[in-house]
Short mmCIF file of C-alpha atoms in Angstrom, two decimals:
data_model
loop_
_atom_site.label_atom_id
_atom_site.label_comp_id
_atom_site.label_asym_id
_atom_site.label_seq_id
_atom_site.Cartn_x
_atom_site.Cartn_y
_atom_site.Cartn_z
CA UNK O 1 0.29 -0.01 -0.15
CA UNK O 2 1.16 3.56 -0.66
CA UNK O 3 -0.59 4.94 2.32
CA UNK O 4 1.84 6.95 4.83
CA UNK O 5 1.86 6.55 8.38
CA UNK O 6 1.96 9.43 10.74
CA UNK O 7 3.95 9.55 14.03
CA UNK O 8 2.58 9.78 16.79
CA UNK O 9 -0.97 8.72 16.80
CA UNK O 10 -1.76 11.03 19.48
CA UNK O 11 -0.05 13.93 20.82
CA UNK O 12 -1.11 16.48 23.70
CA UNK O 13 0.91 19.40 24.85
CA UNK O 14 0.32 22.71 26.37
CA UNK O 15 -0.68 25.45 24.49
CA UNK O 16 2.28 27.84 23.35
CA UNK O 17 4.59 24.79 22.95
CA UNK O 18 5.76 23.33 19.36
CA UNK O 19 3.86 20.61 18.10
CA UNK O 20 5.85 17.99 15.54
CA UNK O 21 4.12 15.42 13.57
CA UNK O 22 5.88 12.84 11.70
CA UNK O 23 4.77 11.05 8.27
CA UNK O 24 6.37 8.40 6.53
CA UNK O 25 5.61 6.66 2.94
CA UNK O 26 6.58 4.20 1.06
CA UNK O 27 6.60 5.11 -2.82
CA UNK O 28 8.43 7.65 -4.91
CA UNK O 29 5.92 10.95 -4.75
CA UNK O 30 5.52 13.85 -6.54
CA UNK O 31 4.29 15.54 -4.04
CA UNK O 32 3.54 15.64 -0.27
CA UNK O 33 0.30 17.45 1.34
CA UNK O 34 -0.85 18.26 4.98
CA UNK O 35 -4.54 18.25 5.75
CA UNK O 36 -6.01 19.37 9.16
CA UNK O 37 -9.49 17.49 10.32
CA UNK O 38 -11.62 19.12 13.27
CA UNK O 39 -14.22 16.58 15.02
CA UNK O 40 -16.37 15.41 12.81
CA UNK O 41 -15.60 17.76 9.74
CA UNK O 42 -14.31 17.28 6.56
CA UNK O 43 -10.40 17.89 5.85
CA UNK O 44 -8.83 21.35 4.75
CA UNK O 45 -5.56 21.63 2.99
CA UNK O 46 -2.62 23.06 4.76
CA UNK O 47 0.18 23.13 2.93
CA UNK O 48 1.99 21.35 -0.12
CA UNK O 49 5.99 20.29 -0.82
CA UNK O 50 7.18 19.33 -3.96
CA UNK O 51 9.68 16.27 -4.12
CA UNK O 52 12.53 18.71 -5.29
CA UNK O 53 11.58 20.84 -1.98
CA UNK O 54 13.08 20.44 1.38
CA UNK O 55 11.35 22.73 3.63
CA UNK O 56 8.29 24.92 3.33
CA UNK O 57 6.89 27.69 5.95
CA UNK O 58 3.45 29.00 5.85
CA UNK O 59 2.48 31.19 9.11
CA UNK O 60 3.41 28.77 12.19
CA UNK O 61 3.80 25.93 10.12
CA UNK O 62 6.92 24.27 8.82
CA UNK O 63 7.17 21.54 6.75
CA UNK O 64 9.99 19.47 5.87
CA UNK O 65 10.54 16.65 3.30
CA UNK O 66 13.38 14.02 3.31
CA UNK O 67 12.64 11.77 -0.04
CA UNK O 68 15.92 9.90 0.78
CA UNK O 69 14.11 8.59 3.94
CA UNK O 70 10.43 8.71 2.53
CA UNK O 71 9.54 11.20 5.26
CA UNK O 72 8.11 14.42 6.09
CA UNK O 73 7.54 16.64 9.40
CA UNK O 74 4.89 18.99 10.28
CA UNK O 75 6.02 21.64 13.04
CA UNK O 76 3.26 23.74 14.42
CA UNK O 77 4.80 26.73 16.72
CA UNK O 78 3.63 28.43 19.59
CA UNK O 79 0.38 26.08 19.64
CA UNK O 80 -2.90 27.23 20.30
CA UNK O 81 -5.98 25.48 21.51
CA UNK O 82 -8.06 26.20 18.18
CA UNK O 83 -4.98 24.05 16.89
CA UNK O 84 -6.78 20.96 18.43
CA UNK O 85 -7.54 18.41 15.45
CA UNK O 86 -6.29 15.38 13.38
CA UNK O 87 -3.48 16.07 11.17
CA UNK O 88 -3.12 13.88 8.03
CA UNK O 89 -0.59 13.77 5.30
CA UNK O 90 -1.37 12.73 1.91
CA UNK O 91 1.02 11.57 -1.07
CA UNK O 92 0.66 11.71 -4.86
CA UNK O 93 2.52 9.52 -6.72
CA UNK O 94 4.80 9.90 -9.55
CA UNK O 95 3.03 7.08 -11.70
CA UNK O 96 0.50 9.65 -13.36
CA UNK O 97 -2.27 8.39 -11.37
CA UNK O 98 -3.90 11.46 -9.67
CA UNK O 99 -5.08 9.67 -6.32
CA UNK O 100 -4.10 11.04 -3.13
CA UNK O 101 -3.18 8.49 -0.68
CA UNK O 102 -3.58 9.57 2.93
CA UNK O 103 -2.32 8.54 6.46
CA UNK O 104 -3.70 7.47 9.36
CA UNK O 105 -3.38 10.76 11.11
CA UNK O 106 -2.30 12.38 14.70
CA UNK O 107 -4.83 13.29 16.83
CA UNK O 108 -3.64 16.75 18.37
CA UNK O 109 -4.70 18.11 21.72
CA UNK O 110 -3.47 21.24 23.00
CA UNK O 111 -4.38 22.25 26.52
CA UNK O 112 -5.34 25.45 27.01
CA UNK P 1 -22.43 27.29 -2.85
CA UNK P 2 -18.91 27.86 -2.71
CA UNK P 3 -17.65 24.43 -1.19
CA UNK P 4 -18.30 21.08 -1.74
CA UNK P 5 -21.70 19.84 -0.95
CA UNK P 6 -22.79 16.36 0.53
CA UNK P 7 -26.12 14.95 1.50
CA UNK P 8 -27.22 13.47 3.49
CA UNK P 9 -24.85 15.03 6.70
CA UNK P 10 -26.56 11.55 8.52
CA UNK P 11 -27.93 8.41 7.03
CA UNK P 12 -29.22 5.47 9.60
CA UNK P 13 -30.37 2.34 7.51
CA UNK P 14 -31.19 -1.08 8.21
CA UNK P 15 -28.88 -3.70 7.09
CA UNK P 16 -30.02 -5.06 3.53
CA UNK P 17 -31.06 -1.57 2.09
CA UNK P 18 -29.52 0.16 -0.33
CA UNK P 19 -28.37 3.87 0.05
CA UNK P 20 -27.23 6.66 -2.05
CA UNK P 21 -24.83 9.52 -1.21
CA UNK P 22 -24.68 12.87 -3.17
CA UNK P 23 -21.72 15.06 -3.46
CA UNK P 24 -21.88 18.26 -5.53
CA UNK P 25 -18.27 19.42 -6.25
CA UNK P 26 -16.89 23.05 -6.51
CA UNK P 27 -18.06 24.45 -9.86
CA UNK P 28 -15.31 24.22 -12.39
CA UNK P 29 -13.57 21.31 -10.62
CA UNK P 30 -13.23 18.34 -13.09
CA UNK P 31 -11.97 16.01 -10.71
CA UNK P 32 -13.69 14.31 -8.18
CA UNK P 33 -12.91 12.07 -5.38
CA UNK P 34 -14.77 9.73 -2.85
CA UNK P 35 -13.11 8.16 0.53
CA UNK P 36 -14.48 6.53 3.26
CA UNK P 37 -13.26 7.08 6.68
CA UNK P 38 -13.71 4.75 9.65
CA UNK P 39 -14.24 5.68 13.18
CA UNK P 40 -10.55 7.19 14.25
CA UNK P 41 -8.91 5.99 11.22
CA UNK P 42 -7.34 7.54 8.00
CA UNK P 43 -9.10 7.91 4.83
CA UNK P 44 -9.65 5.34 2.40
CA UNK P 45 -9.80 5.67 -1.55
CA UNK P 46 -12.79 4.80 -3.21
CA UNK P 47 -12.98 5.82 -6.46
CA UNK P 48 -12.11 9.08 -8.40
CA UNK P 49 -13.58 10.61 -11.49
CA UNK P 50 -11.31 13.00 -13.85
CA UNK P 51 -13.47 14.71 -16.82
CA UNK P 52 -14.93 12.21 -19.43
CA UNK P 53 -12.36 9.37 -18.80
CA UNK P 54 -13.40 6.21 -17.38
CA UNK P 55 -13.25 6.41 -13.42
CA UNK P 56 -10.49 5.01 -11.44
CA UNK P 57 -12.59 2.28 -9.36
CA UNK P 58 -10.10 0.32 -7.81
CA UNK P 59 -10.58 1.56 -4.27
CA UNK P 60 -14.05 0.06 -4.60
CA UNK P 61 -14.04 -2.29 -1.57
CA UNK P 62 -16.55 -4.62 -3.20
CA UNK P 63 -19.34 -4.71 -6.12
CA UNK P 64 -22.08 -3.35 -3.72
CA UNK P 65 -20.13 -0.14 -3.95
CA UNK P 66 -20.88 1.92 -7.36
CA UNK P 67 -20.52 5.70 -8.56
CA UNK P 68 -21.55 7.42 -11.17
CA UNK P 69 -20.92 11.50 -11.93
CA UNK P 70 -23.44 13.18 -14.38
CA UNK P 71 -23.01 16.06 -16.69
CA UNK P 72 -19.13 16.02 -15.27
CA UNK P 73 -20.51 17.57 -11.89
CA UNK P 74 -22.87 16.10 -9.52
CA UNK P 75 -21.62 12.25 -8.10
CA UNK P 76 -23.72 9.56 -6.57
CA UNK P 77 -22.34 6.99 -4.55
CA UNK P 78 -24.36 3.64 -4.07
CA UNK P 79 -24.14 1.19 -1.49
CA UNK P 80 -26.28 -2.04 -2.28
CA UNK P 81 -27.36 -4.48 0.66
CA UNK P 82 -25.69 -2.44 3.17
CA UNK P 83 -23.66 -4.62 5.97
CA UNK P 84 -22.63 -2.85 9.34
CA UNK P 85 -19.43 -2.87 8.21
CA UNK P 86 -20.26 -0.28 5.87
CA UNK P 87 -20.82 2.06 8.78
CA UNK P 88 -18.33 4.92 8.12
CA UNK P 89 -18.17 8.61 6.75
CA UNK P 90 -17.96 9.06 3.38
CA UNK P 91 -15.99 11.91 2.08
CA UNK P 92 -16.17 13.61 -1.33
CA UNK P 93 -13.64 15.84 -2.51
CA UNK P 94 -13.09 17.89 -5.52
CA UNK P 95 -10.10 19.31 -7.27
CA UNK P 96 -8.90 21.20 -10.44
CA UNK P 97 -7.16 18.97 -13.17
CA UNK P 98 -4.41 18.02 -12.95
CA UNK P 99 -4.06 16.91 -9.49
CA UNK P 100 -0.38 17.48 -9.14
CA UNK P 101 0.52 20.45 -7.40
CA UNK P 102 -3.01 20.99 -6.61
CA UNK P 103 -5.14 20.61 -3.53
CA UNK P 104 -8.31 18.67 -2.88
CA UNK P 105 -11.37 20.37 -1.30
CA UNK P 106 -13.61 18.28 1.10
CA UNK P 107 -17.01 18.37 2.13
CA UNK P 108 -18.39 17.83 5.37
CA UNK P 109 -18.80 14.01 4.64
CA UNK P 110 -22.17 11.86 4.94
CA UNK P 111 -22.01 9.74 8.02
CA UNK P 112 -23.78 6.60 7.33
CA UNK P 113 -24.96 4.07 10.29
CA UNK P 114 -25.81 0.40 9.47
CA UNK P 115 -27.84 -1.14 12.01
#
């Protein structure tokens, strides 16, 4: 399966701390995306990093990609209670197929 | 509307009955996806439509599942003879084509409960 896996499965931190989530995948990719899902809602796109990029920033988000290790990390700095959600990585492969394969998610809880 | 719209938001049905779930994608998006999410789990790819091309049905779990997309817009996912293991949230997403470099826009999902 091409599905990615996030690590850890669950993470609980205090407001103001940084949160780091990791994603590993199995095949060569064209790009990797991170999505956020609030409980009982749909997914919202956060950031996309291409296979030829190593790091990308968007506001309080920092994403890294290591294609040699087939892994990515999502860092949320200065976390807020409103960041509480599940975070998923999704990979688009190089075969030309247009599917996005999602990981199993990290459940982040930010304690006020 | 501006976003992906799914209906019904909640559906409770009895085992053995057929259900239809509807997705109305963002206007102008030619790609449409269906995913299934079981409680506390990740997303399981079901089917993908791209323009007038034949859909990618590789993720459909059994022949009880089918989907169509009429006029390149609205899509219906049909589950025949529902089973309890079909209980999940069914998520629809759409995107511009090509997907590479693009993001998916998700609906709020249809929560299916099979009793």
